[in-house]
């Protein structure tokens, strides 16, 4: 039911997700932040049951922090973080799988390059220019196919994301009134906009 | 474990059994939100490998999807061990990535073990100036590079290790086995790259003072495996993936023995693309790797339908 999608542009990545926390017929809250910050220059939008969402995103982000502490402040590149995340999903797959689908975006401060990864709950990983998880993919991928090109700037990327959000709000059966949009670039992870303030949890 | 204290002789016990079992399974089926799909058909992808005379072609497609939806176009994972062995992997993409990582780790371990087996404690990456180390490493690279048969056995072993919860991957191992024919009246063929024979002289690139001539022929090796590593070898062609059945049909009708490398590219490419035309879970680009004996591997892009 969650909509998570991301668009890469020249110099960064945008990750957007809805803010609904719901199960079955009940909505618990409409200001949940599903884009978890992993490190200073990466974040992942997670879709799935709230338990796995919170558990897995905290597990990954704390392990990345531990790596930094254990290795004299050495940070993992987004490529390494994505592969680490995939490895954790793969190990857990045959023990007790995390039912999370992820869009992981990061900015490599050494290579000055942004990257976006699509990760499945079955531990499949693909490096993509834009992507969506969940039902959002049925609505949004065609918009992104049409509008995305190499060398976008942040405004253009945000415009694509806004188009996708509008499409979901018009055509998607489940009402998702609030969306949170985050950008990851050389300055780190910034919240560009949100429908409802996630701090009021 | 279901314990029944006593058996009711009436027919209602059968209904009780049935209801009990269904009741056990029902919550599990309900919790699985998605349909029960065959894991081998979830992400799509197909591979075809064919043999010619002294050459092998492996065609792979580029579709990575989630059921009917295409997510990304990127050629299938093909592991390159050296210029004479390739391993193509297709199946559940997460397991493909895990298995390719495991296989690469095994290859590195083997290299390290063979290098360290000579009693040198230095790591393989350190450049040692001692002549004995460098001669060992050059011996290693010439004589102990893995045969396709060994690579196939290693892959089979890795898959069977997970017999109870298998990797949903159906790999294809292809390669060229070097056969040196020493012509001295009799033709004594022996496979030159066995691991026991690292004391052999390499006759092929030294100028021979003897009156014997050595030709190197390359015998194609093709092996397809199932999810638990059952090897099925062929001298003609092997296929794997979602379009496997169509591929077998196309390849069977188009293949003939002793194809030259140019003909092989045409035949393999045409067979692959014809089968892909009819399969919706494969496509979105095709790449053909041509492995020629003594010449290396060439990558050829094929244009195909984007669906």
Short mmCIF file of C-alpha atoms in Angstrom, two decimals:
data_model
loop_
_atom_site.label_atom_id
_atom_site.label_comp_id
_atom_site.label_asym_id
_atom_site.label_seq_id
_atom_site.Cartn_x
_atom_site.Cartn_y
_atom_site.Cartn_z
CA UNK A 1 0.00 0.00 0.00
CA UNK A 2 2.99 2.29 0.46
CA UNK A 3 4.19 4.43 -2.38
CA UNK A 4 7.92 4.92 -2.49
CA UNK A 5 9.74 6.31 -5.47
CA UNK A 6 12.99 7.99 -6.37
CA UNK A 7 14.48 10.03 -9.19
CA UNK A 8 18.17 10.63 -9.80
CA UNK A 9 19.36 13.93 -11.17
CA UNK A 10 22.67 15.52 -11.95
CA UNK A 11 24.20 16.03 -8.51
CA UNK A 12 21.73 14.19 -6.31
CA UNK A 13 18.77 11.94 -5.74
CA UNK A 14 15.20 12.65 -4.73
CA UNK A 15 13.33 10.06 -2.66
CA UNK A 16 9.65 10.49 -1.96
CA UNK A 17 7.16 8.41 -0.06
CA UNK A 18 3.67 8.69 1.28
CA UNK A 19 3.15 9.30 4.98
CA UNK A 20 0.34 6.87 5.72
CA UNK A 21 0.69 4.33 8.47
CA UNK A 22 -2.18 1.92 8.01
CA UNK A 23 -3.13 -1.71 8.41
CA UNK A 24 -6.18 -3.42 6.98
CA UNK A 25 -9.01 -0.87 7.16
CA UNK A 26 -7.52 1.42 9.79
CA UNK A 27 -5.16 4.38 9.37
CA UNK A 28 -3.01 4.80 12.44
CA UNK A 29 -1.30 8.04 11.43
CA UNK A 30 -0.76 10.22 8.40
CA UNK A 31 2.56 11.81 9.31
CA UNK A 32 4.97 8.89 9.29
CA UNK A 33 8.41 9.47 7.81
CA UNK A 34 9.24 6.45 5.68
CA UNK A 35 12.45 7.83 4.20
CA UNK A 36 15.03 6.74 6.74
CA UNK A 37 18.35 8.53 6.84
CA UNK A 38 21.14 5.99 6.78
CA UNK A 39 24.18 8.22 6.96
CA UNK A 40 25.10 11.81 6.27
CA UNK A 41 24.72 11.37 2.52
CA UNK A 42 22.26 8.55 2.02
CA UNK A 43 18.68 7.67 2.74
CA UNK A 44 16.32 4.89 1.93
CA UNK A 45 12.60 4.97 1.31
CA UNK A 46 11.11 1.80 2.78
CA UNK A 47 7.75 0.22 2.06
CA UNK A 48 6.26 -2.62 4.00
CA UNK A 49 4.74 -3.41 7.41
CA UNK A 50 5.65 -0.80 10.00
CA UNK A 51 7.43 -3.32 12.19
CA UNK A 52 9.90 -4.34 9.49
CA UNK A 53 10.16 -0.79 8.20
CA UNK A 54 11.35 0.58 11.53
CA UNK A 55 13.35 -2.48 12.56
CA UNK A 56 15.23 -2.86 9.28
CA UNK A 57 15.95 0.80 8.68
CA UNK A 58 17.26 1.25 12.22
CA UNK A 59 19.33 -1.96 11.93
CA UNK A 60 21.00 -0.77 8.73
CA UNK A 61 21.57 2.81 9.81
CA UNK A 62 23.06 1.76 13.17
CA UNK A 63 25.32 -0.79 11.50
CA UNK A 64 26.58 1.90 9.14
CA UNK A 65 27.21 4.18 12.10
CA UNK A 66 29.09 1.36 13.83
CA UNK A 67 31.25 0.89 10.75
CA UNK A 68 32.12 4.56 10.82
CA UNK A 69 33.00 4.43 14.52
CA UNK A 70 35.06 1.28 14.17
CA UNK A 71 37.04 2.51 11.18
CA UNK A 72 38.18 5.98 12.20
CA UNK A 73 35.36 7.86 10.53
CA UNK A 74 35.65 5.99 7.23
CA UNK A 75 32.29 6.16 5.48
CA UNK A 76 30.85 3.59 3.16
CA UNK A 77 29.97 4.73 -0.34
CA UNK A 78 26.31 4.43 -1.43
CA UNK A 79 27.34 1.47 -3.60
CA UNK A 80 28.78 -0.29 -0.57
CA UNK A 81 25.79 0.63 1.59
CA UNK A 82 23.38 -0.74 -0.99
CA UNK A 83 25.34 -3.98 -1.29
CA UNK A 84 25.48 -4.28 2.50
CA UNK A 85 21.72 -3.78 2.71
CA UNK A 86 21.20 -6.37 -0.02
CA UNK A 87 23.45 -8.78 1.85
CA UNK A 88 21.42 -8.37 5.04
CA UNK A 89 18.21 -8.97 3.15
CA UNK A 90 19.70 -12.06 1.48
CA UNK A 91 20.92 -13.55 4.76
CA UNK A 92 17.57 -12.99 6.41
CA UNK A 93 15.67 -14.31 3.39
CA UNK A 94 15.74 -17.94 4.37
CA UNK A 95 15.60 -17.38 8.11
CA UNK A 96 12.99 -14.72 8.69
CA UNK A 97 12.66 -12.38 5.73
CA UNK A 98 12.22 -8.66 6.10
CA UNK A 99 9.15 -7.81 4.06
CA UNK A 100 10.52 -4.47 2.95
CA UNK A 101 10.93 -3.00 -0.52
CA UNK A 102 13.46 -0.23 -0.67
CA UNK A 103 14.59 2.67 -2.80
CA UNK A 104 18.07 3.57 -1.57
CA UNK A 105 19.64 6.81 -2.70
CA UNK A 106 22.99 8.28 -1.87
CA UNK A 107 25.63 10.77 -2.87
CA UNK A 108 29.25 9.69 -3.06
CA UNK A 109 31.26 12.63 -1.76
CA UNK A 110 34.55 11.24 -3.06
CA UNK A 111 33.46 10.49 -6.61
CA UNK A 112 30.89 13.31 -6.62
CA UNK A 113 28.24 11.08 -8.03
CA UNK A 114 24.69 10.30 -7.00
CA UNK A 115 23.22 6.82 -7.23
CA UNK A 116 19.83 5.24 -6.74
CA UNK A 117 19.20 1.57 -6.01
CA UNK A 118 16.02 -0.49 -6.21
CA UNK A 119 15.98 -3.32 -3.63
CA UNK A 120 13.43 -6.06 -3.38
CA UNK A 121 12.30 -7.99 -0.30
CA UNK A 122 13.81 -11.02 -2.09
CA UNK A 123 17.22 -9.31 -1.97
CA UNK A 124 17.36 -8.41 -5.65
CA UNK A 125 19.19 -5.18 -6.35
CA UNK A 126 19.30 -2.97 -9.42
CA UNK A 127 20.99 0.36 -9.94
CA UNK A 128 18.45 2.58 -11.63
CA UNK A 129 17.98 6.19 -12.73
CA UNK A 130 14.45 6.30 -11.37
CA UNK A 131 12.18 3.74 -9.83
CA UNK A 132 9.18 3.03 -7.68
CA UNK A 133 8.11 0.37 -5.22
CA UNK A 134 4.65 -0.97 -4.63
CA UNK A 135 1.51 0.08 -6.43
CA UNK A 136 3.10 3.42 -7.21
CA UNK A 137 5.13 1.68 -9.89
CA UNK A 138 2.00 1.02 -11.93
CA UNK A 139 1.15 4.72 -11.95
CA UNK A 140 4.48 6.51 -11.83
CA UNK A 141 6.98 4.56 -13.91
CA UNK A 142 5.44 5.62 -17.18
CA UNK A 143 5.57 9.29 -16.15
CA UNK A 144 9.21 8.91 -15.23
CA UNK A 145 9.94 7.00 -18.45
CA UNK A 146 8.58 9.91 -20.41
CA UNK A 147 10.05 12.84 -18.52
CA UNK A 148 13.41 11.69 -17.20
CA UNK A 149 16.56 12.45 -19.13
CA UNK A 150 20.24 12.76 -18.38
CA UNK A 151 21.42 15.98 -16.75
CA UNK A 152 18.30 17.07 -14.88
CA UNK A 153 18.64 19.64 -12.14
CA UNK A 154 16.91 19.47 -8.79
CA UNK A 155 13.89 21.59 -9.79
CA UNK A 156 13.18 19.40 -12.80
CA UNK A 157 13.53 16.24 -10.73
CA UNK A 158 11.18 17.61 -8.09
CA UNK A 159 8.74 18.52 -10.86
CA UNK A 160 8.69 14.89 -12.01
CA UNK A 161 8.12 13.71 -8.46
CA UNK A 162 5.27 16.20 -8.00
CA UNK A 163 3.67 14.94 -11.22
CA UNK A 164 3.83 11.39 -9.87
CA UNK A 165 2.28 12.44 -6.57
CA UNK A 166 -0.54 14.22 -8.37
CA UNK A 167 -1.18 11.14 -10.48
CA UNK A 168 -1.38 8.93 -7.40
CA UNK A 169 -3.75 11.31 -5.66
CA UNK A 170 -6.05 11.34 -8.68
CA UNK A 171 -5.99 7.70 -9.73
CA UNK A 172 -4.87 5.53 -6.85
CA UNK A 173 -7.66 3.89 -4.91
CA UNK A 174 -6.08 4.35 -1.50
CA UNK A 175 -6.11 7.93 -0.30
CA UNK A 176 -2.61 9.12 0.49
CA UNK A 177 -3.00 12.80 1.34
CA UNK A 178 0.54 13.44 2.55
CA UNK A 179 3.87 12.84 0.86
CA UNK A 180 7.36 13.53 2.13
CA UNK A 181 10.10 14.44 -0.33
CA UNK A 182 13.79 14.31 0.55
CA UNK A 183 16.82 15.26 -1.53
CA UNK A 184 20.29 13.82 -1.11
CA UNK A 185 23.11 15.85 -2.62
CA UNK A 186 26.57 17.05 -1.71
CA UNK A 187 25.13 18.93 1.25
CA UNK A 188 23.58 15.81 2.75
CA UNK A 189 20.01 14.71 3.27
CA UNK A 190 17.44 17.52 3.23
CA UNK A 191 13.69 17.36 3.60
CA UNK A 192 12.29 19.40 0.75
CA UNK A 193 8.65 19.16 1.66
CA UNK A 194 6.22 17.13 3.69
CA UNK A 195 2.46 16.89 3.88
CA UNK A 196 2.37 16.60 7.66
CA UNK A 197 5.24 17.21 10.04
CA UNK A 198 6.70 13.83 11.04
CA UNK A 199 8.08 15.37 14.21
CA UNK A 200 4.57 15.45 15.70
CA UNK A 201 4.61 11.68 16.25
CA UNK B 1 3.05 -32.35 15.58
CA UNK B 2 -0.61 -33.24 15.84
CA UNK B 3 -1.49 -35.75 18.52
CA UNK B 4 -4.80 -37.59 18.43
CA UNK B 5 -5.51 -39.36 21.71
CA UNK B 6 -7.96 -41.83 20.19
CA UNK B 7 -9.28 -42.60 16.74
CA UNK B 8 -12.97 -42.09 16.09
CA UNK B 9 -14.25 -44.89 13.91
CA UNK B 10 -16.88 -42.66 12.31
CA UNK B 11 -16.49 -40.86 8.95
CA UNK B 12 -16.51 -37.47 10.63
CA UNK B 13 -12.85 -38.05 11.59
CA UNK B 14 -11.85 -37.48 7.97
CA UNK B 15 -13.56 -34.11 7.98
CA UNK B 16 -11.87 -33.32 11.27
CA UNK B 17 -8.46 -34.15 9.72
CA UNK B 18 -9.20 -31.99 6.70
CA UNK B 19 -10.48 -29.04 8.70
CA UNK B 20 -7.53 -29.23 11.07
CA UNK B 21 -4.95 -29.19 8.28
CA UNK B 22 -6.63 -26.41 6.37
CA UNK B 23 -6.94 -24.39 9.55
CA UNK B 24 -3.19 -24.73 10.09
CA UNK B 25 -2.38 -23.58 6.58
CA UNK B 26 -4.93 -20.82 6.23
CA UNK B 27 -3.22 -18.11 8.30
CA UNK B 28 0.02 -18.69 6.41
CA UNK B 29 -1.69 -18.38 3.04
CA UNK B 30 -3.50 -15.26 4.13
CA UNK B 31 -0.34 -13.60 5.41
CA UNK B 32 1.40 -14.07 2.08
CA UNK B 33 -0.02 -11.02 0.37
CA UNK B 34 1.32 -11.85 -3.09
CA UNK B 35 0.32 -14.81 -5.18
CA UNK B 36 2.39 -17.95 -4.99
CA UNK B 37 4.60 -17.47 -8.04
CA UNK B 38 7.29 -19.79 -9.25
CA UNK B 39 10.49 -18.11 -8.03
CA UNK B 40 12.26 -19.00 -11.25
CA UNK B 41 9.69 -17.07 -13.28
CA UNK B 42 9.42 -14.03 -11.08
CA UNK B 43 12.27 -11.94 -12.43
CA UNK B 44 12.51 -13.27 -15.97
CA UNK B 45 15.56 -13.80 -18.11
CA UNK B 46 16.95 -16.41 -20.47
CA UNK B 47 20.31 -17.69 -21.64
CA UNK B 48 21.32 -19.79 -24.64
CA UNK B 49 24.76 -21.23 -25.25
CA UNK B 50 25.84 -23.00 -28.42
CA UNK B 51 29.01 -24.62 -29.61
CA UNK B 52 30.82 -24.35 -32.88
CA UNK B 53 34.17 -25.63 -33.99
CA UNK B 54 36.74 -24.21 -31.53
CA UNK B 55 34.26 -21.62 -30.34
CA UNK B 56 31.26 -21.07 -28.11
CA UNK B 57 28.56 -18.41 -28.13
CA UNK B 58 26.46 -17.47 -25.14
CA UNK B 59 23.47 -15.18 -25.64
CA UNK B 60 21.87 -13.48 -22.64
CA UNK B 61 18.94 -11.13 -22.41
CA UNK B 62 18.64 -7.95 -20.36
CA UNK B 63 15.28 -7.90 -18.70
CA UNK B 64 14.92 -7.62 -14.96
CA UNK B 65 11.29 -7.42 -13.95
CA UNK B 66 8.92 -8.07 -11.12
CA UNK B 67 6.35 -10.33 -12.70
CA UNK B 68 4.85 -8.52 -15.68
CA UNK B 69 6.51 -5.19 -14.92
CA UNK B 70 9.97 -4.34 -16.21
CA UNK B 71 12.17 -2.70 -13.61
CA UNK B 72 15.58 -2.40 -15.17
CA UNK B 73 17.43 -3.38 -18.32
CA UNK B 74 20.85 -4.70 -17.59
CA UNK B 75 22.44 -7.81 -19.14
CA UNK B 76 22.22 -11.01 -17.12
CA UNK B 77 25.02 -11.73 -14.71
CA UNK B 78 27.80 -13.56 -16.55
CA UNK B 79 30.85 -14.46 -14.51
CA UNK B 80 34.09 -14.45 -16.40
CA UNK B 81 36.69 -16.66 -14.80
CA UNK B 82 39.26 -16.35 -17.53
CA UNK B 83 39.22 -16.19 -21.28
CA UNK B 84 38.08 -19.80 -21.62
CA UNK B 85 35.33 -20.20 -19.00
CA UNK B 86 32.09 -18.28 -18.56
CA UNK B 87 29.26 -18.83 -16.13
CA UNK B 88 25.83 -17.41 -16.92
CA UNK B 89 23.28 -17.12 -14.14
CA UNK B 90 19.53 -16.73 -14.44
CA UNK B 91 16.68 -17.13 -11.99
CA UNK B 92 15.58 -15.28 -8.88
CA UNK B 93 17.72 -12.18 -9.04
CA UNK B 94 18.52 -11.98 -5.34
CA UNK B 95 19.81 -15.55 -5.39
CA UNK B 96 21.71 -14.87 -8.63
CA UNK B 97 23.55 -12.02 -6.88
CA UNK B 98 24.19 -14.09 -3.75
CA UNK B 99 25.42 -17.08 -5.75
CA UNK B 100 27.67 -15.02 -8.02
CA UNK B 101 29.22 -13.47 -4.93
CA UNK B 102 29.72 -16.89 -3.32
CA UNK B 103 31.25 -18.28 -6.50
CA UNK B 104 33.65 -15.34 -6.82
CA UNK B 105 34.71 -15.80 -3.20
CA UNK B 106 35.39 -19.51 -3.87
CA UNK B 107 37.50 -18.60 -6.91
CA UNK B 108 39.54 -16.13 -4.88
CA UNK B 109 40.02 -18.72 -2.13
CA UNK B 110 41.20 -21.28 -4.64
CA UNK B 111 43.69 -18.86 -6.14
CA UNK B 112 44.95 -17.92 -2.72
CA UNK B 113 45.17 -21.50 -1.54
CA UNK B 114 47.09 -22.64 -4.57
CA UNK B 115 49.45 -19.73 -4.25
CA UNK B 116 49.93 -20.18 -0.53
CA UNK B 117 50.21 -23.94 -0.96
CA UNK B 118 53.79 -23.41 -2.08
CA UNK B 119 54.66 -22.28 1.43
CA UNK B 120 54.83 -18.54 0.94
CA UNK B 121 53.03 -16.63 3.65
CA UNK B 122 52.89 -13.37 1.75
CA UNK B 123 49.54 -12.28 0.41
CA UNK B 124 48.83 -12.65 -3.25
CA UNK B 125 48.57 -8.92 -3.77
CA UNK B 126 52.06 -8.09 -2.57
CA UNK B 127 54.55 -7.81 -5.38
CA UNK B 128 57.49 -9.87 -4.31
CA UNK B 129 60.80 -9.37 -5.98
CA UNK B 130 62.03 -12.90 -5.34
CA UNK B 131 62.31 -14.79 -8.57
CA UNK B 132 60.90 -17.99 -7.12
CA UNK B 133 57.61 -16.33 -6.19
CA UNK B 134 57.17 -14.79 -9.59
CA UNK B 135 57.91 -18.04 -11.35
CA UNK B 136 55.29 -19.76 -9.20
CA UNK B 137 52.72 -17.12 -9.99
CA UNK B 138 53.43 -17.37 -13.69
CA UNK B 139 53.16 -21.12 -13.44
CA UNK B 140 49.86 -20.66 -11.67
CA UNK B 141 48.40 -18.42 -14.31
CA UNK B 142 49.46 -20.67 -17.15
CA UNK B 143 48.77 -24.10 -15.84
CA UNK B 144 46.25 -23.96 -13.03
CA UNK B 145 43.52 -21.79 -14.46
CA UNK B 146 40.28 -23.58 -13.96
CA UNK B 147 38.89 -25.96 -16.53
CA UNK B 148 35.23 -25.57 -17.41
CA UNK B 149 34.60 -29.02 -15.97
CA UNK B 150 36.01 -27.99 -12.62
CA UNK B 151 34.06 -24.75 -12.65
CA UNK B 152 30.92 -26.71 -13.37
CA UNK B 153 31.61 -29.11 -10.51
CA UNK B 154 32.25 -26.19 -8.16
CA UNK B 155 28.99 -24.54 -9.15
CA UNK B 156 27.14 -27.81 -8.73
CA UNK B 157 28.66 -28.23 -5.28
CA UNK B 158 27.65 -24.72 -4.21
CA UNK B 159 24.10 -25.35 -5.32
CA UNK B 160 23.79 -28.76 -3.69
CA UNK B 161 25.09 -27.38 -0.41
CA UNK B 162 21.73 -25.63 -0.21
CA UNK B 163 19.74 -28.73 -0.99
CA UNK B 164 17.05 -28.06 1.62
CA UNK B 165 16.54 -24.38 0.82
CA UNK B 166 17.95 -24.01 -2.67
CA UNK B 167 19.15 -20.98 -4.53
CA UNK B 168 16.58 -20.49 -7.28
CA UNK B 169 19.22 -20.13 -9.94
CA UNK B 170 19.80 -22.25 -13.03
CA UNK B 171 23.35 -21.59 -14.12
CA UNK B 172 25.06 -22.42 -17.37
CA UNK B 173 28.78 -23.14 -17.36
CA UNK B 174 30.47 -22.98 -20.73
CA UNK B 175 34.06 -23.12 -21.74
CA UNK B 176 36.73 -24.38 -24.03
CA UNK B 177 38.96 -27.22 -22.97
CA UNK B 178 42.43 -27.07 -24.39
CA UNK B 179 43.52 -30.25 -26.07
CA UNK B 180 47.11 -30.38 -27.12
CA UNK B 181 47.75 -32.83 -29.86
CA UNK B 182 51.41 -33.78 -30.11
CA UNK B 183 51.93 -35.15 -33.59
CA UNK B 184 54.79 -37.55 -33.67
CA UNK B 185 53.24 -40.16 -35.88
CA UNK B 186 50.72 -41.01 -33.17
CA UNK B 187 48.39 -38.31 -31.96
CA UNK B 188 48.56 -38.40 -28.16
CA UNK B 189 45.86 -36.15 -26.83
CA UNK B 190 45.97 -35.07 -23.25
CA UNK B 191 44.23 -32.23 -21.46
CA UNK B 192 47.06 -29.88 -20.60
CA UNK B 193 45.61 -27.80 -17.82
CA UNK B 194 45.22 -30.37 -15.06
CA UNK B 195 46.29 -29.13 -11.68
CA UNK B 196 48.70 -32.03 -11.20
CA UNK B 197 50.78 -31.17 -14.18
CA UNK B 198 52.33 -27.92 -13.18
CA UNK B 199 55.72 -29.27 -14.04
CA UNK B 200 54.82 -29.67 -17.69
CA UNK B 201 56.74 -27.65 -20.17
CA UNK B 202 54.64 -25.32 -22.20
CA UNK B 203 55.49 -26.50 -25.65
CA UNK B 204 53.14 -24.28 -27.50
CA UNK B 205 54.93 -20.98 -27.19
CA UNK B 206 58.53 -22.07 -27.11
CA UNK B 207 60.38 -22.59 -30.31
CA UNK B 208 60.69 -26.29 -30.67
CA UNK B 209 64.02 -27.77 -31.30
CA UNK B 210 62.32 -31.14 -31.45
CA UNK B 211 60.72 -32.56 -34.48
CA UNK B 212 57.29 -32.78 -32.89
CA UNK B 213 54.50 -30.34 -33.60
CA UNK B 214 51.81 -29.39 -31.09
CA UNK B 215 48.48 -28.04 -32.19
CA UNK B 216 45.99 -26.78 -29.73
CA UNK B 217 42.41 -27.69 -30.37
CA UNK B 218 39.63 -26.34 -28.24
CA UNK B 219 36.83 -28.65 -27.31
CA UNK B 220 33.64 -26.85 -26.35
CA UNK B 221 32.16 -27.66 -22.98
CA UNK B 222 28.53 -26.84 -22.26
CA UNK B 223 26.74 -27.62 -19.05
CA UNK B 224 23.37 -26.53 -17.73
CA UNK B 225 22.39 -27.11 -14.11
CA UNK B 226 19.13 -27.06 -12.21
CA UNK B 227 18.52 -25.44 -8.85
CA UNK B 228 20.24 -28.20 -6.90
CA UNK B 229 23.20 -28.56 -9.19
CA UNK B 230 22.33 -31.51 -11.42
CA UNK B 231 24.65 -31.14 -14.39
CA UNK B 232 23.45 -31.88 -17.88
CA UNK B 233 26.17 -31.60 -20.45
CA UNK B 234 25.79 -31.29 -24.18
CA UNK B 235 28.05 -31.04 -27.16
CA UNK B 236 25.54 -28.88 -29.07
CA UNK B 237 23.66 -26.29 -27.00
CA UNK B 238 22.20 -25.62 -23.56
CA UNK B 239 19.46 -23.23 -22.45
CA UNK B 240 18.22 -21.82 -19.20
CA UNK B 241 15.63 -19.38 -17.98
CA UNK B 242 11.98 -18.63 -18.55
CA UNK B 243 12.08 -19.13 -22.33
CA UNK B 244 13.88 -22.45 -21.92
CA UNK B 245 11.32 -24.53 -23.77
CA UNK B 246 11.15 -22.19 -26.76
CA UNK B 247 14.92 -21.94 -26.80
CA UNK B 248 15.37 -25.70 -26.91
CA UNK B 249 13.03 -25.88 -29.88
CA UNK B 250 14.67 -23.06 -31.81
CA UNK B 251 18.18 -24.24 -31.09
CA UNK B 252 17.39 -27.81 -32.06
CA UNK B 253 16.11 -26.76 -35.44
CA UNK B 254 18.88 -24.29 -36.25
CA UNK B 255 22.01 -25.89 -34.85
CA UNK B 256 24.30 -28.02 -36.94
CA UNK B 257 27.76 -29.36 -36.16
CA UNK B 258 31.04 -27.65 -37.02
CA UNK B 259 29.81 -24.09 -37.27
CA UNK B 260 32.47 -21.49 -37.87
CA UNK B 261 32.54 -18.55 -35.47
CA UNK B 262 30.74 -16.21 -37.90
CA UNK B 263 28.05 -18.80 -38.60
CA UNK B 264 27.77 -19.54 -34.89
CA UNK B 265 27.03 -15.90 -34.10
CA UNK B 266 24.28 -15.87 -36.72
CA UNK B 267 22.77 -19.19 -35.67
CA UNK B 268 22.89 -18.54 -31.93
CA UNK B 269 21.65 -14.98 -32.30
CA UNK B 270 18.75 -15.96 -34.56
CA UNK B 271 17.68 -18.88 -32.37
CA UNK B 272 17.83 -16.70 -29.25
CA UNK B 273 15.89 -13.79 -30.72
CA UNK B 274 13.22 -16.02 -32.24
CA UNK B 275 12.51 -17.61 -28.90
CA UNK B 276 12.55 -14.25 -27.11
CA UNK B 277 10.01 -12.79 -29.52
CA UNK B 278 7.42 -15.09 -28.07
CA UNK B 279 8.32 -14.71 -24.43
CA UNK B 280 7.16 -11.73 -22.47
CA UNK B 281 9.38 -12.31 -19.45
CA UNK B 282 12.61 -12.07 -21.48
CA UNK B 283 13.88 -9.48 -23.87
CA UNK B 284 14.63 -5.78 -23.60
CA UNK B 285 18.02 -6.23 -25.21
CA UNK B 286 20.28 -9.16 -25.91
CA UNK B 287 24.04 -9.56 -25.73
CA UNK B 288 26.02 -12.36 -27.32
CA UNK B 289 29.42 -13.37 -26.00
CA UNK B 290 31.56 -15.20 -28.53
CA UNK B 291 34.41 -17.18 -27.01
CA UNK B 292 37.00 -18.28 -29.54
CA UNK B 293 39.85 -20.61 -28.82
CA UNK B 294 43.04 -18.64 -28.49
CA UNK B 295 41.39 -15.32 -29.27
CA UNK B 296 39.37 -14.37 -26.21
CA UNK B 297 35.82 -13.21 -25.79
CA UNK B 298 33.92 -10.78 -27.98
CA UNK B 299 30.76 -8.98 -26.95
CA UNK B 300 28.12 -8.44 -29.62
CA UNK B 301 24.96 -6.45 -29.05
CA UNK B 302 21.79 -7.80 -30.67
CA UNK B 303 18.73 -5.66 -31.23
CA UNK B 304 15.48 -7.20 -30.19
CA UNK B 305 11.95 -6.40 -29.13
CA UNK B 306 11.44 -4.23 -26.10
CA UNK B 307 8.84 -6.31 -24.39
#
